[in-house]
Amino acid sequence: MLLPTPFRPALIVVDVQEDFCPPNGALAVAGGRDILPVVNELLTLPFVLKVATKDHHPPTHVSFASNHPGAEPFTSTCTITNPANAAETYETRLWPAHCVAGSPGNAVVPELDAARLDAVVRKGTEARVEMYSAFRSPLRDPPLASAVSDMEERLRAAGVTDVFVVGLAGDYCVRSTALDSAELGWATCVVEEGTRCVGGAAAWEETAASLKDKGVKVVHANGPEVEMVKALGA
């Protein structure tokens, strides 16, 4: 197989944590554990960098419905304001408390072949803002430094050219991670078999369309893009 030069792909495994997986997750995504065979197979491939992310929330996190009197998870929303610029706001959905630092639900699921990871990046540590993306919160004017991870720095240091994204959930953190990756300049794809959505199959159809509209490829685990990664080890 003729590979582009250079071709230095990275794999980002988003939030494969107990609280996002059945049977006991506080915010379990249906079929969340079903992605593990695909994810673990991808982890065996010769990506130049393999990074997982973890939601790592304080108990006071703004996305928890329990921190807003009268609010209900899944149906209520709140407005988040940039602490450095009151004119910049966005609306976010409220959730059950999940992935709280130090809790069992915060743990990466044991089925994940974590020994093959180069690093685990924590996100969502800033109580005042939502951070679906592995890179940063939606705040841009200015960015909130406490809600920016070192993911971009890691990818650039490794000379990464292409980013493959899998994990949970497809319609939230996977989507945001892939969109930020593309916006920051990487050729980016999401491996369809390696994700599941909070909103199920219908949400995935909408998510896939929105990703493609922004230049992110939706690929298959047995497709040519993954075969290119395999060819690096040939």
mmCIF file of C-alpha atoms in Angstrom:
data_model
loop_
_atom_site.group_PDB
_atom_site.id
_atom_site.type_symbol
_atom_site.label_atom_id
_atom_site.label_comp_id
_atom_site.label_asym_id
_atom_site.label_seq_id
_atom_site.Cartn_x
_atom_site.Cartn_y
_atom_site.Cartn_z
ATOM 1 C CA MET A 1 0.000 0.000 0.000
ATOM 2 C CA LEU A 2 1.318 3.433 -0.969
ATOM 3 C CA LEU A 3 1.151 5.674 2.104
ATOM 4 C CA PRO A 4 1.134 9.461 2.168
ATOM 5 C CA THR A 5 4.382 11.027 3.337
ATOM 6 C CA PRO A 6 4.486 11.870 6.109
ATOM 7 C CA PHE A 7 1.776 9.720 7.704
ATOM 8 C CA ARG A 8 1.947 9.785 11.494
ATOM 9 C CA PRO A 9 -1.457 8.794 12.895
ATOM 10 C CA ALA A 10 -2.572 9.072 16.509
ATOM 11 C CA LEU A 11 -5.448 7.347 18.287
ATOM 12 C CA ILE A 12 -7.592 9.157 20.869
ATOM 13 C CA VAL A 13 -9.781 6.920 23.032
ATOM 14 C CA VAL A 14 -12.412 9.156 24.613
ATOM 15 C CA ASP A 15 -13.877 8.567 28.092
ATOM 16 C CA VAL A 16 -14.261 4.780 28.185
ATOM 17 C CA GLN A 17 -15.121 4.967 31.873
ATOM 18 C CA GLU A 18 -17.385 3.031 34.218
ATOM 19 C CA ASP A 19 -19.938 5.822 34.547
ATOM 20 C CA PHE A 20 -20.469 5.828 30.768
ATOM 21 C CA CYS A 21 -20.937 2.059 30.534
ATOM 22 C CA PRO A 22 -23.661 -0.420 31.480
ATOM 23 C CA PRO A 23 -24.653 -2.010 33.719
ATOM 24 C CA ASN A 24 -24.000 0.423 36.566
ATOM 25 C CA GLY A 25 -22.831 3.686 35.013
ATOM 26 C CA ALA A 26 -24.459 6.865 36.271
ATOM 27 C CA LEU A 27 -24.626 8.096 32.665
ATOM 28 C CA ALA A 28 -24.434 4.743 30.886
ATOM 29 C CA VAL A 29 -24.448 4.796 27.088
ATOM 30 C CA ALA A 30 -26.356 1.845 25.626
ATOM 31 C CA GLY A 31 -23.846 -0.587 24.134
ATOM 32 C CA GLY A 32 -20.943 1.344 25.619
ATOM 33 C CA ARG A 33 -18.977 -1.780 26.465
ATOM 34 C CA ASP A 34 -19.619 -3.267 23.030
ATOM 35 C CA ILE A 35 -16.995 -0.994 21.488
ATOM 36 C CA LEU A 36 -14.141 -2.520 23.502
ATOM 37 C CA PRO A 37 -13.136 -5.256 21.013
ATOM 38 C CA VAL A 38 -12.779 -2.671 18.247
ATOM 39 C CA VAL A 39 -10.964 -0.184 20.465
ATOM 40 C CA ASN A 40 -8.563 -2.824 21.763
ATOM 41 C CA GLU A 41 -7.847 -4.033 18.233
ATOM 42 C CA LEU A 42 -7.019 -0.458 17.208
ATOM 43 C CA LEU A 43 -4.702 -0.176 20.206
ATOM 44 C CA THR A 44 -2.590 -3.018 18.798
ATOM 45 C CA LEU A 45 -1.877 -1.021 15.621
ATOM 46 C CA PRO A 46 1.272 1.097 15.077
ATOM 47 C CA PHE A 47 -0.157 4.529 15.863
ATOM 48 C CA VAL A 48 2.646 6.927 16.760
ATOM 49 C CA LEU A 49 0.656 8.055 19.810
ATOM 50 C CA LYS A 50 -2.212 6.421 21.701
ATOM 51 C CA VAL A 51 -3.964 8.616 24.255
ATOM 52 C CA ALA A 52 -7.071 8.016 26.338
ATOM 53 C CA THR A 53 -9.116 10.721 28.008
ATOM 54 C CA LYS A 54 -11.025 10.711 31.272
ATOM 55 C CA ASP A 55 -13.783 12.960 32.472
ATOM 56 C CA HIS A 56 -12.426 13.961 35.883
ATOM 57 C CA HIS A 57 -15.077 16.148 37.475
ATOM 58 C CA PRO A 58 -15.139 17.828 40.877
ATOM 59 C CA PRO A 59 -18.381 17.231 42.838
ATOM 60 C CA THR A 60 -19.356 20.858 42.220
ATOM 61 C CA HIS A 61 -19.215 20.566 38.424
ATOM 62 C CA VAL A 62 -21.579 22.886 36.573
ATOM 63 C CA SER A 63 -22.936 20.090 34.341
ATOM 64 C CA PHE A 64 -24.462 18.175 37.257
ATOM 65 C CA ALA A 65 -28.193 18.754 37.607
ATOM 66 C CA SER A 66 -27.825 18.162 41.340
ATOM 67 C CA ASN A 67 -25.859 21.413 41.576
ATOM 68 C CA HIS A 68 -28.800 23.437 40.207
ATOM 69 C CA PRO A 69 -31.873 23.596 42.478
ATOM 70 C CA GLY A 70 -34.968 22.360 40.700
ATOM 71 C CA ALA A 71 -33.076 21.064 37.679
ATOM 72 C CA GLU A 72 -33.502 17.591 36.203
ATOM 73 C CA PRO A 73 -30.800 15.569 34.442
ATOM 74 C CA PHE A 74 -31.181 15.126 30.668
ATOM 75 C CA THR A 75 -33.965 17.698 30.305
ATOM 76 C CA SER A 76 -32.676 20.827 32.069
ATOM 77 C CA THR A 77 -29.986 23.148 30.749
ATOM 78 C CA CYS A 78 -27.897 25.967 32.135
ATOM 79 C CA THR A 79 -26.053 28.944 30.688
ATOM 80 C CA ILE A 80 -22.277 28.970 31.117
ATOM 81 C CA THR A 81 -20.496 32.319 31.059
ATOM 82 C CA ASN A 82 -16.819 32.842 30.332
ATOM 83 C CA PRO A 83 -15.332 33.965 33.685
ATOM 84 C CA ALA A 84 -13.070 36.360 31.756
ATOM 85 C CA ASN A 85 -15.725 37.722 29.373
ATOM 86 C CA ALA A 86 -19.358 37.989 30.412
ATOM 87 C CA ALA A 87 -20.379 38.540 26.787
ATOM 88 C CA GLU A 88 -19.356 34.983 25.836
ATOM 89 C CA THR A 89 -21.928 32.401 26.904
ATOM 90 C CA TYR A 90 -23.227 29.026 25.803
ATOM 91 C CA GLU A 91 -26.031 26.708 26.812
ATOM 92 C CA THR A 92 -25.271 23.205 28.072
ATOM 93 C CA ARG A 93 -27.344 20.166 28.957
ATOM 94 C CA LEU A 94 -27.387 19.006 32.562
ATOM 95 C CA TRP A 95 -26.517 15.429 33.504
ATOM 96 C CA PRO A 96 -26.550 13.093 36.471
ATOM 97 C CA ALA A 97 -23.395 13.439 38.551
ATOM 98 C CA HIS A 98 -20.765 11.296 36.825
ATOM 99 C CA CYS A 99 -17.043 10.558 36.656
ATOM 100 C CA VAL A 100 -16.399 12.375 39.933
ATOM 101 C CA ALA A 101 -12.714 12.358 40.834
ATOM 102 C CA GLY A 102 -11.989 9.487 43.214
ATOM 103 C CA SER A 103 -15.274 7.669 42.582
ATOM 104 C CA PRO A 104 -15.600 4.154 41.122
ATOM 105 C CA GLY A 105 -17.417 5.602 38.105
ATOM 106 C CA ASN A 106 -14.357 7.698 37.241
ATOM 107 C CA ALA A 107 -12.269 4.596 36.493
ATOM 108 C CA VAL A 108 -11.371 3.490 32.991
ATOM 109 C CA VAL A 109 -13.167 0.189 32.351
ATOM 110 C CA PRO A 110 -10.947 -2.819 33.064
ATOM 111 C CA GLU A 111 -11.663 -4.342 29.645
ATOM 112 C CA LEU A 112 -9.714 -1.521 27.960
ATOM 113 C CA ASP A 113 -6.168 -2.605 27.084
ATOM 114 C CA ALA A 114 -4.749 0.381 28.940
ATOM 115 C CA ALA A 115 -1.208 -1.017 28.947
ATOM 116 C CA ARG A 116 -0.975 -0.022 25.273
ATOM 117 C CA LEU A 117 -1.735 3.639 25.992
ATOM 118 C CA ASP A 118 1.001 6.246 25.986
ATOM 119 C CA ALA A 119 -0.933 8.614 28.230
ATOM 120 C CA VAL A 120 -4.262 9.392 29.873
ATOM 121 C CA VAL A 121 -5.429 13.008 29.663
ATOM 122 C CA ARG A 122 -7.904 14.325 32.210
ATOM 123 C CA LYS A 123 -10.604 16.753 31.148
ATOM 124 C CA GLY A 124 -13.574 18.430 32.794
ATOM 125 C CA THR A 125 -11.554 19.316 35.895
ATOM 126 C CA GLU A 126 -12.696 22.956 35.869
ATOM 127 C CA ALA A 127 -15.965 23.158 37.835
ATOM 128 C CA ARG A 128 -17.256 26.286 36.097
ATOM 129 C CA VAL A 129 -17.431 25.057 32.493
ATOM 130 C CA GLU A 130 -18.420 22.035 30.423
ATOM 131 C CA MET A 131 -15.594 20.393 28.478
ATOM 132 C CA TYR A 132 -16.732 17.685 26.103
ATOM 133 C CA SER A 133 -13.642 17.980 23.896
ATOM 134 C CA ALA A 134 -10.353 16.300 24.762
ATOM 135 C CA PHE A 135 -8.674 19.588 23.822
ATOM 136 C CA ARG A 136 -10.577 22.490 25.380
ATOM 137 C CA SER A 137 -13.850 23.976 26.501
ATOM 138 C CA PRO A 138 -16.007 25.865 23.963
ATOM 139 C CA LEU A 139 -14.802 29.189 25.377
ATOM 140 C CA ARG A 140 -12.631 31.078 22.899
ATOM 141 C CA ASP A 141 -12.697 34.777 23.809
ATOM 142 C CA PRO A 142 -10.429 34.282 25.669
ATOM 143 C CA PRO A 143 -9.913 30.543 26.250
ATOM 144 C CA LEU A 144 -10.099 29.520 29.900
ATOM 145 C CA ALA A 145 -6.632 28.168 30.672
ATOM 146 C CA SER A 146 -7.942 25.829 33.373
ATOM 147 C CA ALA A 147 -10.186 24.175 30.765
ATOM 148 C CA VAL A 148 -7.500 23.506 28.156
ATOM 149 C CA SER A 149 -5.745 20.109 28.242
ATOM 150 C CA ASP A 150 -2.287 19.246 26.971
ATOM 151 C CA MET A 151 -3.705 17.097 24.145
ATOM 152 C CA GLU A 152 -2.720 19.545 21.399
ATOM 153 C CA GLU A 153 0.782 19.814 22.822
ATOM 154 C CA ARG A 154 1.156 16.029 22.921
ATOM 155 C CA LEU A 155 0.030 15.586 19.318
ATOM 156 C CA ARG A 156 2.298 18.320 18.006
ATOM 157 C CA ALA A 157 5.293 17.012 19.955
ATOM 158 C CA ALA A 158 4.777 13.593 18.344
ATOM 159 C CA GLY A 159 4.581 15.081 14.852
ATOM 160 C CA VAL A 160 1.084 13.690 14.341
ATOM 161 C CA THR A 161 -0.514 14.236 10.925
ATOM 162 C CA ASP A 162 -3.777 12.299 11.303
ATOM 163 C CA VAL A 163 -6.077 11.699 14.270
ATOM 164 C CA PHE A 164 -8.408 8.717 14.719
ATOM 165 C CA VAL A 165 -11.090 9.100 17.407
ATOM 166 C CA VAL A 166 -13.131 6.429 19.211
ATOM 167 C CA GLY A 167 -14.916 6.211 22.552
ATOM 168 C CA LEU A 168 -17.918 7.620 24.389
ATOM 169 C CA ALA A 169 -20.184 9.232 23.716
ATOM 170 C CA GLY A 170 -20.324 9.722 19.973
ATOM 171 C CA ASP A 171 -22.821 12.586 20.061
ATOM 172 C CA TYR A 172 -20.966 14.555 22.738
ATOM 173 C CA CYS A 173 -17.324 14.051 23.703
ATOM 174 C CA VAL A 174 -16.249 12.078 20.619
ATOM 175 C CA ARG A 175 -17.920 14.604 18.343
ATOM 176 C CA SER A 176 -16.402 17.609 20.111
ATOM 177 C CA THR A 177 -12.956 16.026 20.190
ATOM 178 C CA ALA A 178 -13.047 15.231 16.476
ATOM 179 C CA LEU A 179 -14.283 18.706 15.554
ATOM 180 C CA ASP A 180 -11.565 20.399 17.608
ATOM 181 C CA SER A 181 -8.932 18.097 16.123
ATOM 182 C CA ALA A 182 -9.975 19.093 12.620
ATOM 183 C CA GLU A 183 -10.183 22.779 13.537
ATOM 184 C CA LEU A 184 -6.654 22.602 14.930
ATOM 185 C CA GLY A 185 -5.389 21.294 11.621
ATOM 186 C CA TRP A 186 -5.250 17.509 11.781
ATOM 187 C CA ALA A 187 -6.793 15.204 9.219
ATOM 188 C CA THR A 188 -9.391 13.610 11.479
ATOM 189 C CA CYS A 189 -11.674 10.608 11.359
ATOM 190 C CA VAL A 190 -14.042 8.815 13.722
ATOM 191 C CA VAL A 191 -14.172 5.029 13.559
ATOM 192 C CA GLU A 192 -17.890 4.252 13.512
ATOM 193 C CA GLU A 193 -17.682 0.830 15.175
ATOM 194 C CA GLY A 194 -15.655 2.361 18.004
ATOM 195 C CA THR A 195 -18.331 4.653 19.382
ATOM 196 C CA ARG A 196 -21.888 4.715 20.727
ATOM 197 C CA CYS A 197 -24.210 7.658 21.362
ATOM 198 C CA VAL A 198 -26.301 8.846 24.296
ATOM 199 C CA GLY A 199 -29.127 9.324 21.789
ATOM 200 C CA GLY A 200 -28.698 5.937 20.111
ATOM 201 C CA ALA A 201 -28.661 5.201 16.397
ATOM 202 C CA ALA A 202 -30.660 8.277 15.413
ATOM 203 C CA ALA A 203 -28.208 10.530 17.213
ATOM 204 C CA TRP A 204 -25.314 8.819 15.459
ATOM 205 C CA GLU A 205 -26.836 9.547 12.051
ATOM 206 C CA GLU A 206 -27.108 13.236 12.935
ATOM 207 C CA THR A 207 -23.636 13.274 14.468
ATOM 208 C CA ALA A 208 -22.020 11.584 11.475
ATOM 209 C CA ALA A 209 -23.610 14.113 9.140
ATOM 210 C CA SER A 210 -22.427 17.048 11.245
ATOM 211 C CA LEU A 211 -18.891 15.642 11.375
ATOM 212 C CA LYS A 212 -18.741 15.224 7.606
ATOM 213 C CA ASP A 213 -20.008 18.785 7.154
ATOM 214 C CA LYS A 214 -16.970 19.989 9.117
ATOM 215 C CA GLY A 215 -14.449 17.897 7.221
ATOM 216 C CA VAL A 216 -14.191 14.968 9.635
ATOM 217 C CA LYS A 217 -14.293 11.555 7.989
ATOM 218 C CA VAL A 218 -16.455 8.763 9.374
ATOM 219 C CA VAL A 219 -14.616 5.530 8.637
ATOM 220 C CA HIS A 220 -14.933 1.815 9.356
ATOM 221 C CA ALA A 221 -12.675 -0.457 11.344
ATOM 222 C CA ASN A 222 -12.094 -2.573 8.233
ATOM 223 C CA GLY A 223 -11.788 0.414 5.899
ATOM 224 C CA PRO A 224 -8.808 1.739 3.947
ATOM 225 C CA GLU A 225 -7.941 4.421 6.504
ATOM 226 C CA VAL A 226 -7.327 1.823 9.219
ATOM 227 C CA GLU A 227 -5.535 -0.379 6.710
ATOM 228 C CA MET A 228 -3.102 2.484 6.153
ATOM 229 C CA VAL A 229 -2.257 2.416 9.854
ATOM 230 C CA LYS A 230 -1.740 -1.339 9.744
ATOM 231 C CA ALA A 231 0.606 -0.898 6.776
ATOM 232 C CA LEU A 232 2.963 1.161 8.931
ATOM 233 C CA GLY A 233 3.878 -2.046 10.723
ATOM 234 C CA ALA A 234 4.353 -4.113 7.587
#
